[in-house]
Amino acid sequence: MAEDRLSGNRIIEEAIAALHEQGGVQALDAVAEAFRKRISDNAELVIPVMQPETAVKSMRPGKGAGTNGLSDLRLLQMQSDDGKRWNVAFTSLEEASKGEKTTTVTIPMENVLRGAKDFKQEAGIAINPFGKAFLFSKELIEKTLAGERTAPLENKILFDIGDITKMDIECIVNAANSSLLGGGGVDGAIHRAAGKELLEECRELHGCKTGQAKITKGYNLKAKHIIHTVGPVYHGKESDAQLLAACYQNSLELARQNNIHSIAFPAISTGIYGYPKEEAATIALAVAAGWIATHKDYGMVIVFSCFDRETYDIYQKVLKENA
Ligand code: APR
């Protein structure tokens, strides 16, 4: 039904609003994801058109868009501050009504977006230009239709001093215990910040072995995912180092399997589990650098979350010594 073909576009409007508020790669990915979802729903877009006889009066009469069946109609066009020209589309009749009165037609969203590849002068499609606008460039449309991520893939190792539960990143890692039912330290902080639904999901996981990793949603966190890993309690045995390395390795592997491209680690086992911070930092950095070196074309941003300056300084010291 036509209304359904448009009403569900609210998820696009919400994603665009979030992009306006937060900015950032994740918010842009979410807009692309919303368009992909609506294409799979056979959604439509509202296209402002002018009959040829009135096109002369339009600000910049566009050429017919050809491929999406509007060959004899003129598309209303807009010009952005940088001089680029954009065809226009609205996610709803209400958005269309915010601008000057024009005739509109509804066209299958996929046709409209696929038509962008034939644009000669236009930079893309201005979505809802009279409301929370989104300039959907031809390049981004192409990536969206191809199911690709919107941001260029990058490999980086970064450090952050602060509370991991506040990080705006795809995934944070929890230094959990084998029950996965919460605890003190960062485990307690993550459960408090994520909310009780996290514990409910963790109950379904039936624990986790030391060195292994399991994934859940992020719930009330900004992070979409939490990877729970269980570090070794430090006894000074050789196996401690292997188990700690396995925590980082298995967490990165699980992130890759879930198409995650940015992940933050706390200093696993260096709190309640007593692992000497410098030895732990050496292991963590070696695994991270080794993983990136063997997965160059995947693109992973690894952030080491340091709850205090001392931890940060230890990472920097280890980095310098191994540079
Ligand atoms: N953000 C970032 N890092 C944090 C935070 C936080 N909010 N809270 C604590 N940390 C840091 C600690 O300062 C330490 O450097 O996380 C690191 C790991 O410390 P713990 O949380 O004590 O974890 P761990 O040493 O691995 O011991 C795990 O503690 O909380 C229990 O249930 C957990 O039994 C498990 C054990």
Coordinates of C-alpha atoms and ligand atoms in Angstrom, one line a residue:
M1 CA 0.0 0.0 0.0
A2 CA 1.4 3.4 -0.9
E3 CA 1.2 4.7 2.7
D4 CA 3.3 1.7 3.9
R5 CA 5.8 2.3 1.1
L6 CA 6.4 5.7 2.6
S7 CA 5.5 5.5 6.3
G8 CA 8.3 3.1 7.1
N9 CA 10.8 5.7 5.8
R10 CA 10.7 7.1 9.4
I11 CA 13.7 4.9 10.1
I12 CA 15.7 6.9 7.5
E13 CA 14.5 10.2 9.0
E14 CA 15.5 9.0 12.5
A15 CA 19.0 7.9 11.2
I16 CA 19.5 11.2 9.5
A17 CA 18.5 13.1 12.6
A18 CA 21.0 11.0 14.6
L19 CA 23.6 11.8 12.0
H20 CA 22.9 15.5 12.5
E21 CA 23.2 15.2 16.3
Q22 CA 26.2 12.8 16.6
G23 CA 28.0 12.8 13.3
G24 CA 30.6 10.1 12.9
V25 CA 31.1 6.9 10.9
Q26 CA 28.6 4.8 12.9
A27 CA 25.8 7.3 12.4
L28 CA 26.6 7.5 8.6
D29 CA 26.6 3.7 8.4
A30 CA 23.2 3.7 10.2
V31 CA 21.7 6.0 7.5
A32 CA 23.1 3.7 4.7
E33 CA 21.7 0.7 6.6
A34 CA 18.3 2.4 6.9
F35 CA 18.1 2.9 3.2
R36 CA 19.1 -0.7 2.5
K37 CA 16.4 -1.9 4.9
R38 CA 13.8 0.3 3.2
I39 CA 14.8 -0.9 -0.3
S40 CA 14.3 -4.4 0.9
D41 CA 10.8 -3.3 2.0
N42 CA 10.1 -2.1 -1.6
A43 CA 9.8 1.4 -0.2
E44 CA 9.3 4.5 -2.3
L45 CA 10.6 8.1 -2.3
V46 CA 8.6 11.2 -3.1
I47 CA 10.1 13.0 -6.1
P48 CA 9.2 16.6 -6.9
V49 CA 8.6 17.0 -10.6
M50 CA 7.4 19.8 -12.8
Q51 CA 5.5 19.3 -16.1
P52 CA 7.8 20.5 -19.0
E53 CA 5.6 23.6 -19.6
T54 CA 6.3 24.8 -16.0
A55 CA 9.9 23.6 -16.0
V56 CA 11.0 26.9 -17.5
K57 CA 10.1 28.7 -14.3
S58 CA 12.0 26.2 -12.1
M59 CA 15.2 27.4 -10.5
R60 CA 17.4 25.1 -12.4
P61 CA 15.4 22.8 -14.7
G62 CA 17.1 19.5 -14.4
K63 CA 17.3 17.0 -17.3
G64 CA 14.9 14.1 -17.2
A65 CA 16.3 11.3 -15.0
G66 CA 15.8 8.8 -17.8
T67 CA 16.5 5.5 -16.0
N68 CA 13.7 5.8 -13.4
G69 CA 10.9 6.5 -15.8
L70 CA 10.8 10.3 -15.6
S71 CA 12.2 10.9 -19.0
D72 CA 9.6 13.5 -20.0
L73 CA 9.4 15.2 -16.6
R74 CA 11.8 17.8 -15.1
L75 CA 13.3 17.0 -11.7
L76 CA 13.4 19.9 -9.2
Q77 CA 17.1 20.5 -8.4
M78 CA 18.9 22.2 -5.6
Q79 CA 22.4 23.7 -5.4
S80 CA 24.5 23.2 -2.3
D81 CA 26.8 26.0 -0.9
D82 CA 29.8 24.4 -2.7
G83 CA 28.0 24.8 -6.0
K84 CA 27.2 21.2 -6.5
R85 CA 23.8 20.3 -8.0
W86 CA 21.6 17.7 -6.4
N87 CA 18.4 16.1 -7.5
V88 CA 15.8 16.1 -4.8
A89 CA 13.8 13.4 -3.1
F90 CA 11.7 13.2 0.1
T91 CA 11.1 10.3 2.5
S92 CA 7.5 11.5 3.0
L93 CA 4.8 13.8 1.6
E94 CA 5.1 15.8 4.8
E95 CA 8.8 16.4 4.1
A96 CA 7.9 17.4 0.5
S97 CA 5.3 19.9 1.8
K98 CA 8.0 21.8 3.7
G99 CA 9.3 23.3 0.5
E100 CA 7.7 25.2 -2.4
K101 CA 4.6 23.6 -3.8
T102 CA 5.4 21.3 -6.7
T103 CA 3.9 18.3 -8.2
T104 CA 5.2 15.1 -6.8
V105 CA 5.3 11.4 -7.8
T106 CA 6.3 8.4 -5.7
I107 CA 8.9 6.2 -7.2
P108 CA 10.4 2.9 -5.9
M109 CA 13.4 3.9 -3.8
E110 CA 15.7 1.5 -5.5
N111 CA 15.0 2.9 -8.9
V112 CA 15.7 6.4 -7.6
L113 CA 19.0 5.5 -6.1
R114 CA 20.1 3.3 -9.0
G115 CA 19.4 6.2 -11.3
A116 CA 22.1 8.2 -9.6
K117 CA 24.9 6.3 -11.4
D118 CA 23.7 7.9 -14.6
F119 CA 23.9 11.5 -13.2
K120 CA 26.2 13.5 -15.3
Q121 CA 26.3 16.9 -13.6
E122 CA 24.5 16.1 -10.3
A123 CA 26.6 15.2 -7.3
G124 CA 23.8 13.0 -5.9
I125 CA 20.4 13.3 -4.3
A126 CA 19.4 15.8 -1.6
I127 CA 17.1 14.0 0.7
N128 CA 14.6 16.1 2.6
P129 CA 16.3 19.4 1.7
F130 CA 13.7 21.5 3.6
G131 CA 14.0 19.5 6.8
K132 CA 16.9 17.6 8.3
A133 CA 18.7 17.3 5.0
F134 CA 21.0 14.5 3.9
L135 CA 23.2 15.0 0.8
F136 CA 23.4 11.5 -0.5
S137 CA 26.4 11.6 -2.8
K138 CA 26.6 9.3 -5.9
E139 CA 29.6 7.5 -4.3
L140 CA 27.8 6.9 -1.0
I141 CA 24.7 5.7 -2.9
E142 CA 26.9 3.2 -4.8
K143 CA 28.4 1.9 -1.5
T144 CA 25.0 1.7 0.1
L145 CA 23.5 -0.3 -2.8
A146 CA 26.6 -2.5 -2.8
G147 CA 26.2 -3.2 0.9
E148 CA 29.6 -1.7 1.6
R149 CA 30.5 0.3 4.7
T150 CA 30.4 4.0 4.2
A151 CA 33.8 4.8 5.7
P152 CA 37.1 3.9 4.3
L153 CA 38.5 0.9 6.1
E154 CA 41.5 1.7 8.3
N155 CA 43.9 -0.1 10.6
K156 CA 44.9 1.8 13.7
I157 CA 45.9 1.3 17.3
L158 CA 44.8 4.1 19.6
F159 CA 44.7 4.8 23.3
D160 CA 42.0 6.5 25.3
I161 CA 42.1 7.5 29.0
G162 CA 38.6 7.3 30.5
D163 CA 35.6 5.1 31.1
I164 CA 35.2 2.4 28.5
T165 CA 31.4 2.3 29.1
K166 CA 31.1 5.9 27.7
M167 CA 33.0 5.2 24.5
D168 CA 31.2 5.8 21.2
I169 CA 32.6 2.8 19.3
E170 CA 31.1 -0.3 17.6
C171 CA 32.3 -2.7 20.3
I172 CA 33.8 -2.7 23.8
V173 CA 35.4 -5.7 25.5
N174 CA 34.5 -6.7 29.0
A175 CA 37.1 -8.3 31.3
A176 CA 34.6 -10.7 32.7
N177 CA 34.7 -13.8 34.9
S178 CA 33.9 -17.3 33.7
S179 CA 30.3 -17.1 34.9
L180 CA 29.6 -14.1 32.7
L181 CA 27.1 -13.0 35.4
G182 CA 28.9 -9.7 36.2
G183 CA 31.3 -8.7 39.0
G184 CA 33.3 -5.8 40.1
G185 CA 35.8 -3.6 38.1
V186 CA 35.1 -3.0 34.5
D187 CA 32.7 -6.0 34.4
G188 CA 30.5 -4.3 37.0
A189 CA 30.8 -0.9 35.3
I190 CA 29.7 -2.4 31.9
H191 CA 26.7 -4.3 33.4
R192 CA 25.6 -1.2 35.3
A193 CA 25.8 1.0 32.2
A194 CA 24.4 -1.6 29.7
G195 CA 21.4 -2.4 32.0
K196 CA 19.7 -5.5 33.1
E197 CA 19.0 -6.9 29.7
L198 CA 22.7 -7.6 29.4
L199 CA 22.6 -10.0 32.3
E200 CA 19.6 -11.7 30.8
E201 CA 21.5 -12.3 27.5
C202 CA 24.6 -13.4 29.4
R203 CA 22.6 -16.0 31.3
E204 CA 21.9 -17.6 27.9
L205 CA 25.6 -17.9 27.2
H206 CA 26.3 -20.4 30.0
G207 CA 29.6 -19.0 31.0
C208 CA 32.9 -18.6 29.2
K209 CA 36.3 -20.4 29.6
T210 CA 39.5 -18.4 30.4
G211 CA 41.0 -17.1 27.2
Q212 CA 37.7 -17.5 25.3
A213 CA 35.3 -14.7 24.1
K214 CA 31.6 -14.4 23.6
I215 CA 29.5 -11.6 22.2
T216 CA 26.3 -9.8 23.3
K217 CA 24.5 -6.7 22.3
G218 CA 25.5 -3.4 23.9
Y219 CA 21.9 -2.4 25.1
N220 CA 22.1 1.0 26.8
L221 CA 25.8 1.5 25.8
K222 CA 26.7 3.6 22.8
A223 CA 28.6 0.5 21.6
K224 CA 26.4 -1.8 19.6
H225 CA 28.3 -4.9 20.8
I226 CA 30.1 -6.2 23.9
I227 CA 32.6 -8.9 23.6
H228 CA 33.1 -10.7 27.0
T229 CA 36.4 -12.4 27.5
V230 CA 37.8 -14.0 30.7
G231 CA 41.4 -13.2 31.5
P232 CA 43.7 -15.4 33.5
V233 CA 44.2 -14.8 37.2
Y234 CA 47.9 -14.1 37.5
H235 CA 50.0 -16.8 39.0
G236 CA 53.3 -16.1 37.2
K237 CA 53.0 -19.3 35.1
E238 CA 53.8 -19.5 31.4
S239 CA 50.2 -20.4 30.6
D240 CA 49.1 -17.0 32.0
A241 CA 50.7 -15.2 29.1
Q242 CA 49.2 -17.6 26.5
L243 CA 45.7 -17.3 28.1
L244 CA 45.9 -13.5 28.1
A245 CA 47.1 -13.4 24.5
A246 CA 44.2 -15.7 23.6
C247 CA 41.7 -13.2 25.2
Y248 CA 42.9 -10.5 22.7
Q249 CA 43.2 -12.8 19.8
N250 CA 39.8 -14.5 20.3
S251 CA 38.1 -11.2 20.9
L252 CA 39.5 -9.8 17.6
E253 CA 38.5 -12.9 15.7
L254 CA 35.0 -12.7 17.1
A255 CA 34.8 -9.1 16.1
R256 CA 35.8 -9.9 12.6
Q257 CA 33.2 -12.6 12.4
N258 CA 30.6 -10.0 13.4
N259 CA 31.9 -7.5 10.8
I260 CA 33.0 -5.1 13.6
H261 CA 35.7 -2.6 12.6
S262 CA 36.3 -0.7 15.8
I263 CA 36.9 -2.3 19.2
A264 CA 38.0 -1.0 22.6
F265 CA 39.9 -3.2 25.2
P266 CA 40.3 -2.5 28.9
A267 CA 43.6 -3.7 30.4
I268 CA 42.4 -7.3 30.8
S269 CA 43.5 -9.1 34.0
T270 CA 45.5 -6.2 35.4
G271 CA 42.9 -5.3 38.1
I272 CA 41.4 -7.8 40.4
Y273 CA 43.2 -10.7 38.5
G274 CA 46.5 -9.1 39.4
Y275 CA 48.4 -9.3 36.1
P276 CA 51.4 -7.0 36.1
K277 CA 50.4 -4.1 33.9
E278 CA 53.6 -3.9 31.9
E279 CA 53.7 -7.6 31.0
A280 CA 50.0 -7.4 30.1
A281 CA 50.5 -4.3 28.0
T282 CA 53.4 -6.0 26.1
I283 CA 51.1 -9.0 25.3
A284 CA 48.2 -6.9 24.4
L285 CA 50.2 -4.7 22.0
A286 CA 51.9 -7.7 20.4
V287 CA 48.6 -9.5 19.7
A288 CA 47.0 -6.3 18.4
A289 CA 49.9 -5.4 16.0
G290 CA 50.1 -9.1 14.9
W291 CA 46.4 -9.3 14.2
I292 CA 46.4 -6.1 12.1
A293 CA 49.5 -7.3 10.2
T294 CA 47.7 -10.5 9.3
H295 CA 44.4 -8.9 8.4
K296 CA 45.5 -5.8 6.6
D297 CA 42.6 -5.7 4.2
Y298 CA 39.9 -6.1 6.9
G299 CA 40.3 -2.7 8.5
M300 CA 40.2 -2.7 12.3
V301 CA 40.6 0.3 14.7
I302 CA 41.8 -1.1 18.1
V303 CA 41.5 1.3 21.1
F304 CA 43.2 0.5 24.4
S305 CA 41.0 2.0 27.0
C306 CA 43.0 3.2 30.1
F307 CA 41.0 3.8 33.2
D308 CA 43.9 5.9 34.6
R309 CA 47.0 7.8 33.5
E310 CA 49.3 5.1 34.9
T311 CA 47.9 2.4 32.6
Y312 CA 48.2 4.9 29.6
D313 CA 51.8 5.7 30.5
I314 CA 52.7 1.9 30.7
Y315 CA 51.3 1.3 27.2
Q316 CA 53.3 4.3 25.9
K317 CA 56.4 3.0 27.6
V318 CA 56.0 -0.5 26.1
L319 CA 55.3 1.0 22.7
K320 CA 58.5 3.0 22.8
E321 CA 60.6 0.1 24.0
N322 CA 59.3 -2.1 21.1
A323 CA 59.3 0.6 18.4
Ligands
APR1 N1 36.7 1.7 31.9 C1 37.9 1.2 31.5 N2 38.7 0.5 32.2 C2 38.3 0.1 33.5 C3 37.0 0.5 34.0 C4 36.2 1.3 33.1 N3 35.0 1.7 33.5 N4 36.9 0.0 35.2 C5 38.0 -0.7 35.5 N5 38.9 -0.6 34.4 C6 40.2 -1.2 34.3 C7 41.0 -1.4 35.6 O1 41.6 -0.2 36.0 C8 42.0 -2.4 35.0 O2 43.0 -1.7 34.4 O3 40.0 -2.5 33.7 C9 41.2 -3.2 33.9 C10 40.8 -4.6 34.4 O4 40.5 -4.6 35.7 P1 39.3 -5.5 36.3 O5 38.0 -4.8 35.9 O6 39.5 -5.7 37.7 O7 39.3 -6.9 35.5 P2 40.3 -8.1 35.7 O8 41.6 -7.7 36.4 O9 40.4 -8.7 34.4 O10 39.5 -9.0 36.7 C11 38.4 -9.6 36.3 O11 37.1 -8.8 38.1 O12 35.3 -7.5 37.9 C12 35.7 -8.7 38.1 O13 34.0 -10.1 37.2 C13 35.3 -9.6 37.0 O14 35.9 -11.6 38.2 C14 36.3 -10.7 37.1 C15 37.6 -10.0 37.5

